Each structure stands twice: as structure tokens, then as C-alpha cells.
Amino acid sequence: MHDDIKLVSGEEIVKPTGEVHVVYFSSISNNTHRFIQKLSVKNSRIPYELEEEINVDSDYVLITPTYSGGGEFTSGAVPKQVIKFLNKENNRNYCRGVIASGNTNFGNTFAMAGPILSKKLNVPLLYQFELLGTQNDVEKINEILKEFWGE
Ligand SMILES: Cc1cc2nc3c(=O)[nH]c(=O)nc-3n(C[C@H](O)[C@H](O)[C@H](O)COP(=O)(O)O)c2cc1C
């Protein structure tokens, strides 16, 4: 595990309430977008254009791909659109957990946006998957979300 990763412990975890809700980012390659369409939950997309924004006012799990250069280049791992979304205090405060995706070809930085955001927001990293995800990933995440919301 990366030296800088802090695990969120049991008592720190705040379980979400209300409707199961996923907020996600997906770039023009739309891998994450296509994956989200296979989940059977409410979802909201963080816009690609930085001038556009969304505001969230209920608990959600964030799903984001990773965009750093691989190897030692971890600086851009969290997409700038996601950073901008989370810079709004209200949006940030309703985030209860993180799921990240990536491509294992990137080696050490595979799905690195997940642990970075988990640490920053002090919420659990619930799952990581590759590219478009598999049917197994879809089933796992549907299950994880249901359980996380206590359904
Ligand atoms: C410029 C670039 C940098 C990337 N960097 C990483 C990386 O550091 N780690 C990783 O796991 N995946 C990395 N990826 C892979 C993407 O996270 C992956 O393709 C993801 O499915 C893209 O999702 P999207 O199409 O929804 O934007 C990178 C992809 C690109 C194009």
C-alpha cells in the first residue's frame, strides 16, 4: 500500500441516509458513464466543462476515473472537474464514500484517485474497478451501495 494512504476506521465512517445516489465524473471517452448506466441507482454527472457546475444536497457516493500520468506522476490523479465540484463545501460535505476506476496499465497509480480522495475527505474507499468494469463489478457495486445505505 502507498505510504501516504490512511485507512478510515469503523467509528469514523458516516453511513448515508436518504435515496441511494451516485455522483460521477466521466471524460469524453465515457467509460465511467457507460458503467454507471448499468447500475440501478440514481446518478448525477459532474460536467466536463469547467464553467458548468452541479450542486448536490443529499448523501452520495462519488465515482471517478483516475487521470495521472502513471509511475511517479500522481499529481493530476483526481480530475480537475472533480476537484472543482468538491471545492464547494456543500457538495463535499454530502460525500459519504468513494469508488475509483483506472487502467492497470498505469501500474502504481492504478485507480489512485480513490485512496487520494478517501484520505482527503475522510470517507471510505468502497471499491476500485478497471475501465468499463465487468458484470461482476456492476453486481458488487450494487451490493456495496445497498449495504452502505443499510437497505
Ligand atoms: C491521460 C490519461 C491518464 C491516465 N492516468 C491513469 C492513471 O494514472 N491511473 C489509472 O489507473 N488510469 C489512468 N488512466 C485511465 C483512465 O482512468 C481510464 O481510461 C478510465 O476508464 C477513463 O474513464 P472515463 O472514460 O469515464 O473518463 C488515464 C487515462 C488517460 C487518457
mmCIF file with all atom_site columns, C-alpha atoms and ligand atoms in Angstrom:
data_model
loop_
_atom_site.group_PDB
_atom_site.id
_atom_site.type_symbol
_atom_site.label_atom_id
_atom_site.label_alt_id
_atom_site.label_comp_id
_atom_site.label_asym_id
_atom_site.label_entity_id
_atom_site.label_seq_id
_atom_site.pdbx_PDB_ins_code
_atom_site.Cartn_x
_atom_site.Cartn_y
_atom_site.Cartn_z
_atom_site.occupancy
_atom_site.B_iso_or_equiv
_atom_site.pdbx_formal_charge
_atom_site.auth_seq_id
_atom_site.auth_comp_id
_atom_site.auth_asym_id
_atom_site.auth_atom_id
_atom_site.pdbx_PDB_model_num
ATOM   1   C CA  . MET A 1 1   ? 0.000   0.000  0.000   1.00 0.00 ? 1   MET A CA  1
ATOM   2   C CA  . HIS A 1 2   ? 1.120   3.551  -0.724  1.00 0.00 ? 2   HIS A CA  1
ATOM   3   C CA  . ASP A 1 3   ? 2.823   5.184  2.316   1.00 0.00 ? 3   ASP A CA  1
ATOM   4   C CA  . ASP A 1 4   ? 0.531   8.160  2.212   1.00 0.00 ? 4   ASP A CA  1
ATOM   5   C CA  . ILE A 1 5   ? -2.739  6.225  2.456   1.00 0.00 ? 5   ILE A CA  1
ATOM   6   C CA  . LYS A 1 6   ? -4.683  6.447  5.695   1.00 0.00 ? 6   LYS A CA  1
ATOM   7   C CA  . LEU A 1 7   ? -7.403  3.894  6.321   1.00 0.00 ? 7   LEU A CA  1
ATOM   8   C CA  . VAL A 1 8   ? -10.713 5.252  7.507   1.00 0.00 ? 8   VAL A CA  1
ATOM   9   C CA  . SER A 1 9   ? -11.602 3.299  10.613  1.00 0.00 ? 9   SER A CA  1
ATOM   10  C CA  . GLY A 1 10  ? -15.022 1.925  11.584  1.00 0.00 ? 10  GLY A CA  1
ATOM   11  C CA  . GLU A 1 11  ? -16.093 4.610  14.017  1.00 0.00 ? 11  GLU A CA  1
ATOM   12  C CA  . GLU A 1 12  ? -15.194 7.419  11.608  1.00 0.00 ? 12  GLU A CA  1
ATOM   13  C CA  . ILE A 1 13  ? -17.491 6.125  8.880   1.00 0.00 ? 13  ILE A CA  1
ATOM   14  C CA  . VAL A 1 14  ? -20.719 8.079  8.486   1.00 0.00 ? 14  VAL A CA  1
ATOM   15  C CA  . LYS A 1 15  ? -23.372 5.962  6.767   1.00 0.00 ? 15  LYS A CA  1
ATOM   16  C CA  . PRO A 1 16  ? -25.501 7.704  4.140   1.00 0.00 ? 16  PRO A CA  1
ATOM   17  C CA  . THR A 1 17  ? -29.212 8.297  4.532   1.00 0.00 ? 17  THR A CA  1
ATOM   18  C CA  . GLY A 1 18  ? -31.987 9.050  2.019   1.00 0.00 ? 18  GLY A CA  1
ATOM   19  C CA  . GLU A 1 19  ? -32.056 7.699  -1.523  1.00 0.00 ? 19  GLU A CA  1
ATOM   20  C CA  . VAL A 1 20  ? -29.078 5.738  -2.913  1.00 0.00 ? 20  VAL A CA  1
ATOM   21  C CA  . HIS A 1 21  ? -27.248 8.287  -5.069  1.00 0.00 ? 21  HIS A CA  1
ATOM   22  C CA  . VAL A 1 22  ? -24.053 8.177  -7.105  1.00 0.00 ? 22  VAL A CA  1
ATOM   23  C CA  . VAL A 1 23  ? -22.284 11.329 -8.325  1.00 0.00 ? 23  VAL A CA  1
ATOM   24  C CA  . TYR A 1 24  ? -19.740 10.596 -11.056 1.00 0.00 ? 24  TYR A CA  1
ATOM   25  C CA  . PHE A 1 25  ? -17.301 12.130 -13.481 1.00 0.00 ? 25  PHE A CA  1
ATOM   26  C CA  . SER A 1 26  ? -16.546 10.735 -16.901 1.00 0.00 ? 26  SER A CA  1
ATOM   27  C CA  . SER A 1 27  ? -14.390 12.324 -19.605 1.00 0.00 ? 27  SER A CA  1
ATOM   28  C CA  . ILE A 1 28  ? -15.126 12.237 -23.325 1.00 0.00 ? 28  ILE A CA  1
ATOM   29  C CA  . SER A 1 29  ? -14.097 8.561  -23.512 1.00 0.00 ? 29  SER A CA  1
ATOM   30  C CA  . ASN A 1 30  ? -17.246 7.908  -21.410 1.00 0.00 ? 30  ASN A CA  1
ATOM   31  C CA  . ASN A 1 31  ? -16.042 4.648  -19.820 1.00 0.00 ? 31  ASN A CA  1
ATOM   32  C CA  . THR A 1 32  ? -17.386 5.604  -16.410 1.00 0.00 ? 32  THR A CA  1
ATOM   33  C CA  . HIS A 1 33  ? -20.592 6.976  -17.909 1.00 0.00 ? 33  HIS A CA  1
ATOM   34  C CA  . ARG A 1 34  ? -21.276 3.648  -19.615 1.00 0.00 ? 34  ARG A CA  1
ATOM   35  C CA  . PHE A 1 35  ? -20.533 1.787  -16.395 1.00 0.00 ? 35  PHE A CA  1
ATOM   36  C CA  . ILE A 1 36  ? -22.918 3.982  -14.388 1.00 0.00 ? 36  ILE A CA  1
ATOM   37  C CA  . GLN A 1 37  ? -25.740 3.237  -16.849 1.00 0.00 ? 37  GLN A CA  1
ATOM   38  C CA  . LYS A 1 38  ? -25.545 -0.416 -15.768 1.00 0.00 ? 38  LYS A CA  1
ATOM   39  C CA  . LEU A 1 39  ? -26.086 0.400  -12.073 1.00 0.00 ? 39  LEU A CA  1
ATOM   40  C CA  . SER A 1 40  ? -29.674 0.515  -10.910 1.00 0.00 ? 40  SER A CA  1
ATOM   41  C CA  . VAL A 1 41  ? -29.354 3.682  -8.801  1.00 0.00 ? 41  VAL A CA  1
ATOM   42  C CA  . LYS A 1 42  ? -29.995 7.418  -9.089  1.00 0.00 ? 42  LYS A CA  1
ATOM   43  C CA  . ASN A 1 43  ? -26.983 9.213  -10.578 1.00 0.00 ? 43  ASN A CA  1
ATOM   44  C CA  . SER A 1 44  ? -25.719 12.736 -11.303 1.00 0.00 ? 44  SER A CA  1
ATOM   45  C CA  . ARG A 1 45  ? -22.873 13.561 -13.676 1.00 0.00 ? 45  ARG A CA  1
ATOM   46  C CA  . ILE A 1 46  ? -20.210 16.186 -12.900 1.00 0.00 ? 46  ILE A CA  1
ATOM   47  C CA  . PRO A 1 47  ? -19.975 18.265 -16.104 1.00 0.00 ? 47  PRO A CA  1
ATOM   48  C CA  . TYR A 1 48  ? -16.885 18.050 -18.304 1.00 0.00 ? 48  TYR A CA  1
ATOM   49  C CA  . GLU A 1 49  ? -16.947 21.792 -18.975 1.00 0.00 ? 49  GLU A CA  1
ATOM   50  C CA  . LEU A 1 50  ? -15.381 23.631 -16.033 1.00 0.00 ? 50  LEU A CA  1
ATOM   51  C CA  . GLU A 1 51  ? -17.779 26.566 -16.489 1.00 0.00 ? 51  GLU A CA  1
ATOM   52  C CA  . GLU A 1 52  ? -20.727 24.268 -15.740 1.00 0.00 ? 52  GLU A CA  1
ATOM   53  C CA  . GLU A 1 53  ? -21.490 23.002 -12.272 1.00 0.00 ? 53  GLU A CA  1
ATOM   54  C CA  . ILE A 1 54  ? -23.858 20.850 -10.268 1.00 0.00 ? 54  ILE A CA  1
ATOM   55  C CA  . ASN A 1 55  ? -24.910 21.215 -6.651  1.00 0.00 ? 55  ASN A CA  1
ATOM   56  C CA  . VAL A 1 56  ? -25.791 18.243 -4.519  1.00 0.00 ? 56  VAL A CA  1
ATOM   57  C CA  . ASP A 1 57  ? -27.920 18.404 -1.401  1.00 0.00 ? 57  ASP A CA  1
ATOM   58  C CA  . SER A 1 58  ? -28.184 14.784 -0.298  1.00 0.00 ? 58  SER A CA  1
ATOM   59  C CA  . ASP A 1 59  ? -25.789 11.974 0.616   1.00 0.00 ? 59  ASP A CA  1
ATOM   60  C CA  . TYR A 1 60  ? -23.938 10.347 -2.265  1.00 0.00 ? 60  TYR A CA  1
ATOM   61  C CA  . VAL A 1 61  ? -21.027 8.098  -3.215  1.00 0.00 ? 61  VAL A CA  1
ATOM   62  C CA  . LEU A 1 62  ? -18.513 9.609  -5.634  1.00 0.00 ? 62  LEU A CA  1
ATOM   63  C CA  . ILE A 1 63  ? -17.319 7.509  -8.596  1.00 0.00 ? 63  ILE A CA  1
ATOM   64  C CA  . THR A 1 64  ? -14.340 8.853  -10.528 1.00 0.00 ? 64  THR A CA  1
ATOM   65  C CA  . PRO A 1 65  ? -11.722 7.675  -13.021 1.00 0.00 ? 65  PRO A CA  1
ATOM   66  C CA  . THR A 1 66  ? -8.010  8.422  -12.436 1.00 0.00 ? 66  THR A CA  1
ATOM   67  C CA  . TYR A 1 67  ? -6.020  10.770 -14.665 1.00 0.00 ? 67  TYR A CA  1
ATOM   68  C CA  . SER A 1 68  ? -2.367  10.949 -13.731 1.00 0.00 ? 68  SER A CA  1
ATOM   69  C CA  . GLY A 1 69  ? 0.498   10.049 -15.984 1.00 0.00 ? 69  GLY A CA  1
ATOM   70  C CA  . GLY A 1 70  ? 1.427   6.766  -14.294 1.00 0.00 ? 70  GLY A CA  1
ATOM   71  C CA  . GLY A 1 71  ? 4.682   5.956  -12.466 1.00 0.00 ? 71  GLY A CA  1
ATOM   72  C CA  . GLU A 1 72  ? 5.679   8.853  -10.232 1.00 0.00 ? 72  GLU A CA  1
ATOM   73  C CA  . PHE A 1 73  ? 3.231   11.277 -11.830 1.00 0.00 ? 73  PHE A CA  1
ATOM   74  C CA  . THR A 1 74  ? 0.398   11.259 -9.353  1.00 0.00 ? 74  THR A CA  1
ATOM   75  C CA  . SER A 1 75  ? -0.339  14.974 -9.219  1.00 0.00 ? 75  SER A CA  1
ATOM   76  C CA  . GLY A 1 76  ? -3.316  15.073 -11.588 1.00 0.00 ? 76  GLY A CA  1
ATOM   77  C CA  . ALA A 1 77  ? -4.843  11.795 -10.431 1.00 0.00 ? 77  ALA A CA  1
ATOM   78  C CA  . VAL A 1 78  ? -8.149  13.366 -9.386  1.00 0.00 ? 78  VAL A CA  1
ATOM   79  C CA  . PRO A 1 79  ? -9.749  15.019 -12.442 1.00 0.00 ? 79  PRO A CA  1
ATOM   80  C CA  . LYS A 1 80  ? -9.918  18.819 -12.147 1.00 0.00 ? 80  LYS A CA  1
ATOM   81  C CA  . GLN A 1 81  ? -13.678 18.751 -12.687 1.00 0.00 ? 81  GLN A CA  1
ATOM   82  C CA  . VAL A 1 82  ? -13.999 16.555 -9.580  1.00 0.00 ? 82  VAL A CA  1
ATOM   83  C CA  . ILE A 1 83  ? -11.753 18.888 -7.563  1.00 0.00 ? 83  ILE A CA  1
ATOM   84  C CA  . LYS A 1 84  ? -13.882 21.851 -8.619  1.00 0.00 ? 84  LYS A CA  1
ATOM   85  C CA  . PHE A 1 85  ? -17.088 20.025 -7.648  1.00 0.00 ? 85  PHE A CA  1
ATOM   86  C CA  . LEU A 1 86  ? -15.620 19.143 -4.233  1.00 0.00 ? 86  LEU A CA  1
ATOM   87  C CA  . ASN A 1 87  ? -14.368 22.668 -3.639  1.00 0.00 ? 87  ASN A CA  1
ATOM   88  C CA  . LYS A 1 88  ? -17.986 23.574 -2.933  1.00 0.00 ? 88  LYS A CA  1
ATOM   89  C CA  . GLU A 1 89  ? -18.431 22.894 0.758   1.00 0.00 ? 89  GLU A CA  1
ATOM   90  C CA  . ASN A 1 90  ? -21.970 21.603 0.428   1.00 0.00 ? 90  ASN A CA  1
ATOM   91  C CA  . ASN A 1 91  ? -21.012 19.120 -2.287  1.00 0.00 ? 91  ASN A CA  1
ATOM   92  C CA  . ARG A 1 92  ? -18.029 17.964 -0.248  1.00 0.00 ? 92  ARG A CA  1
ATOM   93  C CA  . ASN A 1 93  ? -19.998 17.519 2.968   1.00 0.00 ? 93  ASN A CA  1
ATOM   94  C CA  . TYR A 1 94  ? -22.544 15.140 1.440   1.00 0.00 ? 94  TYR A CA  1
ATOM   95  C CA  . CYS A 1 95  ? -19.881 12.744 0.102   1.00 0.00 ? 95  CYS A CA  1
ATOM   96  C CA  . ARG A 1 96  ? -20.045 9.540  2.156   1.00 0.00 ? 96  ARG A CA  1
ATOM   97  C CA  . GLY A 1 97  ? -17.728 7.244  0.206   1.00 0.00 ? 97  GLY A CA  1
ATOM   98  C CA  . VAL A 1 98  ? -15.564 6.913  -2.901  1.00 0.00 ? 98  VAL A CA  1
ATOM   99  C CA  . ILE A 1 99  ? -15.262 4.407  -5.740  1.00 0.00 ? 99  ILE A CA  1
ATOM   100 C CA  . ALA A 1 100 ? -12.445 4.882  -8.265  1.00 0.00 ? 100 ALA A CA  1
ATOM   101 C CA  . SER A 1 101 ? -11.594 3.428  -11.641 1.00 0.00 ? 101 SER A CA  1
ATOM   102 C CA  . GLY A 1 102 ? -8.496  3.317  -13.803 1.00 0.00 ? 102 GLY A CA  1
ATOM   103 C CA  . ASN A 1 103 ? -6.451  1.155  -16.097 1.00 0.00 ? 103 ASN A CA  1
ATOM   104 C CA  . THR A 1 104 ? -3.999  -1.405 -14.648 1.00 0.00 ? 104 THR A CA  1
ATOM   105 C CA  . ASN A 1 105 ? -1.540  -0.494 -17.438 1.00 0.00 ? 105 ASN A CA  1
ATOM   106 C CA  . PHE A 1 106 ? -0.756  2.561  -15.300 1.00 0.00 ? 106 PHE A CA  1
ATOM   107 C CA  . GLY A 1 107 ? 0.870   0.325  -12.678 1.00 0.00 ? 107 GLY A CA  1
ATOM   108 C CA  . ASN A 1 108 ? 1.323   2.003  -9.302  1.00 0.00 ? 108 ASN A CA  1
ATOM   109 C CA  . THR A 1 109 ? -1.164  4.735  -9.982  1.00 0.00 ? 109 THR A CA  1
ATOM   110 C CA  . PHE A 1 110 ? -3.984  2.303  -10.834 1.00 0.00 ? 110 PHE A CA  1
ATOM   111 C CA  . ALA A 1 111 ? -7.248  3.891  -9.634  1.00 0.00 ? 111 ALA A CA  1
ATOM   112 C CA  . MET A 1 112 ? -5.166  6.162  -7.385  1.00 0.00 ? 112 MET A CA  1
ATOM   113 C CA  . ALA A 1 113 ? -7.881  8.847  -7.300  1.00 0.00 ? 113 ALA A CA  1
ATOM   114 C CA  . GLY A 1 114 ? -9.684  6.535  -4.855  1.00 0.00 ? 114 GLY A CA  1
ATOM   115 C CA  . PRO A 1 115 ? -7.184  6.484  -1.966  1.00 0.00 ? 115 PRO A CA  1
ATOM   116 C CA  . ILE A 1 116 ? -6.324  10.159 -2.501  1.00 0.00 ? 116 ILE A CA  1
ATOM   117 C CA  . LEU A 1 117 ? -9.957  11.233 -2.170  1.00 0.00 ? 117 LEU A CA  1
ATOM   118 C CA  . SER A 1 118 ? -10.685 8.808  0.646   1.00 0.00 ? 118 SER A CA  1
ATOM   119 C CA  . LYS A 1 119 ? -7.894  10.371 2.674   1.00 0.00 ? 119 LYS A CA  1
ATOM   120 C CA  . LYS A 1 120 ? -8.767  13.935 1.775   1.00 0.00 ? 120 LYS A CA  1
ATOM   121 C CA  . LEU A 1 121 ? -12.485 13.598 2.538   1.00 0.00 ? 121 LEU A CA  1
ATOM   122 C CA  . ASN A 1 122 ? -12.047 11.080 5.354   1.00 0.00 ? 122 ASN A CA  1
ATOM   123 C CA  . VAL A 1 123 ? -14.601 8.720  3.805   1.00 0.00 ? 123 VAL A CA  1
ATOM   124 C CA  . PRO A 1 124 ? -14.185 5.010  2.994   1.00 0.00 ? 124 PRO A CA  1
ATOM   125 C CA  . LEU A 1 125 ? -12.815 3.795  -0.333  1.00 0.00 ? 125 LEU A CA  1
ATOM   126 C CA  . LEU A 1 126 ? -15.563 1.334  -1.187  1.00 0.00 ? 126 LEU A CA  1
ATOM   127 C CA  . TYR A 1 127 ? -14.306 -0.250 -4.426  1.00 0.00 ? 127 TYR A CA  1
ATOM   128 C CA  . GLN A 1 128 ? -11.964 0.081  -7.411  1.00 0.00 ? 128 GLN A CA  1
ATOM   129 C CA  . PHE A 1 129 ? -12.566 -1.193 -10.928 1.00 0.00 ? 129 PHE A CA  1
ATOM   130 C CA  . GLU A 1 130 ? -10.954 -1.117 -14.338 1.00 0.00 ? 130 GLU A CA  1
ATOM   131 C CA  . LEU A 1 131 ? -12.135 0.804  -17.425 1.00 0.00 ? 131 LEU A CA  1
ATOM   132 C CA  . LEU A 1 132 ? -15.740 -0.112 -18.294 1.00 0.00 ? 132 LEU A CA  1
ATOM   133 C CA  . GLY A 1 133 ? -15.995 -2.564 -15.422 1.00 0.00 ? 133 GLY A CA  1
ATOM   134 C CA  . THR A 1 134 ? -17.305 -6.121 -15.707 1.00 0.00 ? 134 THR A CA  1
ATOM   135 C CA  . GLN A 1 135 ? -20.724 -7.587 -14.928 1.00 0.00 ? 135 GLN A CA  1
ATOM   136 C CA  . ASN A 1 136 ? -19.168 -8.747 -11.659 1.00 0.00 ? 136 ASN A CA  1
ATOM   137 C CA  . ASP A 1 137 ? -18.156 -5.141 -10.832 1.00 0.00 ? 137 ASP A CA  1
ATOM   138 C CA  . VAL A 1 138 ? -21.719 -3.984 -11.534 1.00 0.00 ? 138 VAL A CA  1
ATOM   139 C CA  . GLU A 1 139 ? -23.155 -6.599 -9.180  1.00 0.00 ? 139 GLU A CA  1
ATOM   140 C CA  . LYS A 1 140 ? -20.545 -5.904 -6.489  1.00 0.00 ? 140 LYS A CA  1
ATOM   141 C CA  . ILE A 1 141 ? -21.139 -2.139 -6.542  1.00 0.00 ? 141 ILE A CA  1
ATOM   142 C CA  . ASN A 1 142 ? -24.928 -2.502 -6.496  1.00 0.00 ? 142 ASN A CA  1
ATOM   143 C CA  . GLU A 1 143 ? -24.495 -4.736 -3.444  1.00 0.00 ? 143 GLU A CA  1
ATOM   144 C CA  . ILE A 1 144 ? -21.976 -2.413 -1.734  1.00 0.00 ? 144 ILE A CA  1
ATOM   145 C CA  . LEU A 1 145 ? -24.238 0.617  -2.211  1.00 0.00 ? 145 LEU A CA  1
ATOM   146 C CA  . LYS A 1 146 ? -27.285 -1.218 -0.875  1.00 0.00 ? 146 LYS A CA  1
ATOM   147 C CA  . GLU A 1 147 ? -25.394 -2.375 2.166   1.00 0.00 ? 147 GLU A CA  1
ATOM   148 C CA  . PHE A 1 148 ? -23.778 1.031  2.749   1.00 0.00 ? 148 PHE A CA  1
ATOM   149 C CA  . TRP A 1 149 ? -27.209 2.662  2.781   1.00 0.00 ? 149 TRP A CA  1
ATOM   150 C CA  . GLY A 1 150 ? -28.418 -0.062 5.134   1.00 0.00 ? 150 GLY A CA  1
ATOM   151 C CA  . GLU A 1 151 ? -31.055 -1.412 2.742   1.00 0.00 ? 151 GLU A CA  1
HETATM 152 C C1  . LIG B 2 .   ? -4.108  10.882 -19.985 1.00 0.00 ? 1   LIG B C1  1
HETATM 153 C C2  . LIG B 2 .   ? -4.614  9.691  -19.183 1.00 0.00 ? 1   LIG B C2  1
HETATM 154 C C3  . LIG B 2 .   ? -4.053  9.435  -17.954 1.00 0.00 ? 1   LIG B C3  1
HETATM 155 C C4  . LIG B 2 .   ? -4.498  8.345  -17.192 1.00 0.00 ? 1   LIG B C4  1
HETATM 156 N N1  . LIG B 2 .   ? -3.909  8.084  -15.984 1.00 0.00 ? 1   LIG B N1  1
HETATM 157 C C5  . LIG B 2 .   ? -4.299  6.994  -15.279 1.00 0.00 ? 1   LIG B C5  1
HETATM 158 C C6  . LIG B 2 .   ? -3.664  6.663  -14.054 1.00 0.00 ? 1   LIG B C6  1
HETATM 159 O O1  . LIG B 2 .   ? -2.753  7.335  -13.568 1.00 0.00 ? 1   LIG B O1  1
HETATM 160 N N2  . LIG B 2 .   ? -4.103  5.575  -13.374 1.00 0.00 ? 1   LIG B N2  1
HETATM 161 C C7  . LIG B 2 .   ? -5.116  4.782  -13.830 1.00 0.00 ? 1   LIG B C7  1
HETATM 162 O O2  . LIG B 2 .   ? -5.453  3.814  -13.174 1.00 0.00 ? 1   LIG B O2  1
HETATM 163 N N3  . LIG B 2 .   ? -5.723  5.056  -15.020 1.00 0.00 ? 1   LIG B N3  1
HETATM 164 C C8  . LIG B 2 .   ? -5.350  6.139  -15.738 1.00 0.00 ? 1   LIG B C8  1
HETATM 165 N N4  . LIG B 2 .   ? -5.982  6.424  -16.921 1.00 0.00 ? 1   LIG B N4  1
HETATM 166 C C9  . LIG B 2 .   ? -7.056  5.536  -17.395 1.00 0.00 ? 1   LIG B C9  1
HETATM 167 C C10 . LIG B 2 .   ? -8.465  6.080  -17.116 1.00 0.00 ? 1   LIG B C10 1
HETATM 168 O O3  . LIG B 2 .   ? -8.684  6.252  -15.735 1.00 0.00 ? 1   LIG B O3  1
HETATM 169 C C11 . LIG B 2 .   ? -9.488  5.084  -17.664 1.00 0.00 ? 1   LIG B C11 1
HETATM 170 O O4  . LIG B 2 .   ? -9.345  5.006  -19.052 1.00 0.00 ? 1   LIG B O4  1
HETATM 171 C C12 . LIG B 2 .   ? -10.923 5.439  -17.291 1.00 0.00 ? 1   LIG B C12 1
HETATM 172 O O5  . LIG B 2 .   ? -11.755 4.349  -17.600 1.00 0.00 ? 1   LIG B O5  1
HETATM 173 C C13 . LIG B 2 .   ? -11.414 6.673  -18.017 1.00 0.00 ? 1   LIG B C13 1
HETATM 174 O O6  . LIG B 2 .   ? -12.748 6.921  -17.650 1.00 0.00 ? 1   LIG B O6  1
HETATM 175 P P1  . LIG B 2 .   ? -13.701 7.905  -18.487 1.00 0.00 ? 1   LIG B P1  1
HETATM 176 O O7  . LIG B 2 .   ? -13.736 7.426  -19.903 1.00 0.00 ? 1   LIG B O7  1
HETATM 177 O O8  . LIG B 2 .   ? -15.014 7.811  -17.809 1.00 0.00 ? 1   LIG B O8  1
HETATM 178 O O9  . LIG B 2 .   ? -13.098 9.276  -18.361 1.00 0.00 ? 1   LIG B O9  1
HETATM 179 C C14 . LIG B 2 .   ? -5.548  7.504  -17.694 1.00 0.00 ? 1   LIG B C14 1
HETATM 180 C C15 . LIG B 2 .   ? -6.115  7.783  -18.950 1.00 0.00 ? 1   LIG B C15 1
HETATM 181 C C16 . LIG B 2 .   ? -5.665  8.854  -19.696 1.00 0.00 ? 1   LIG B C16 1
HETATM 182 C C17 . LIG B 2 .   ? -6.289  9.110  -21.060 1.00 0.00 ? 1   LIG B C17 1
#
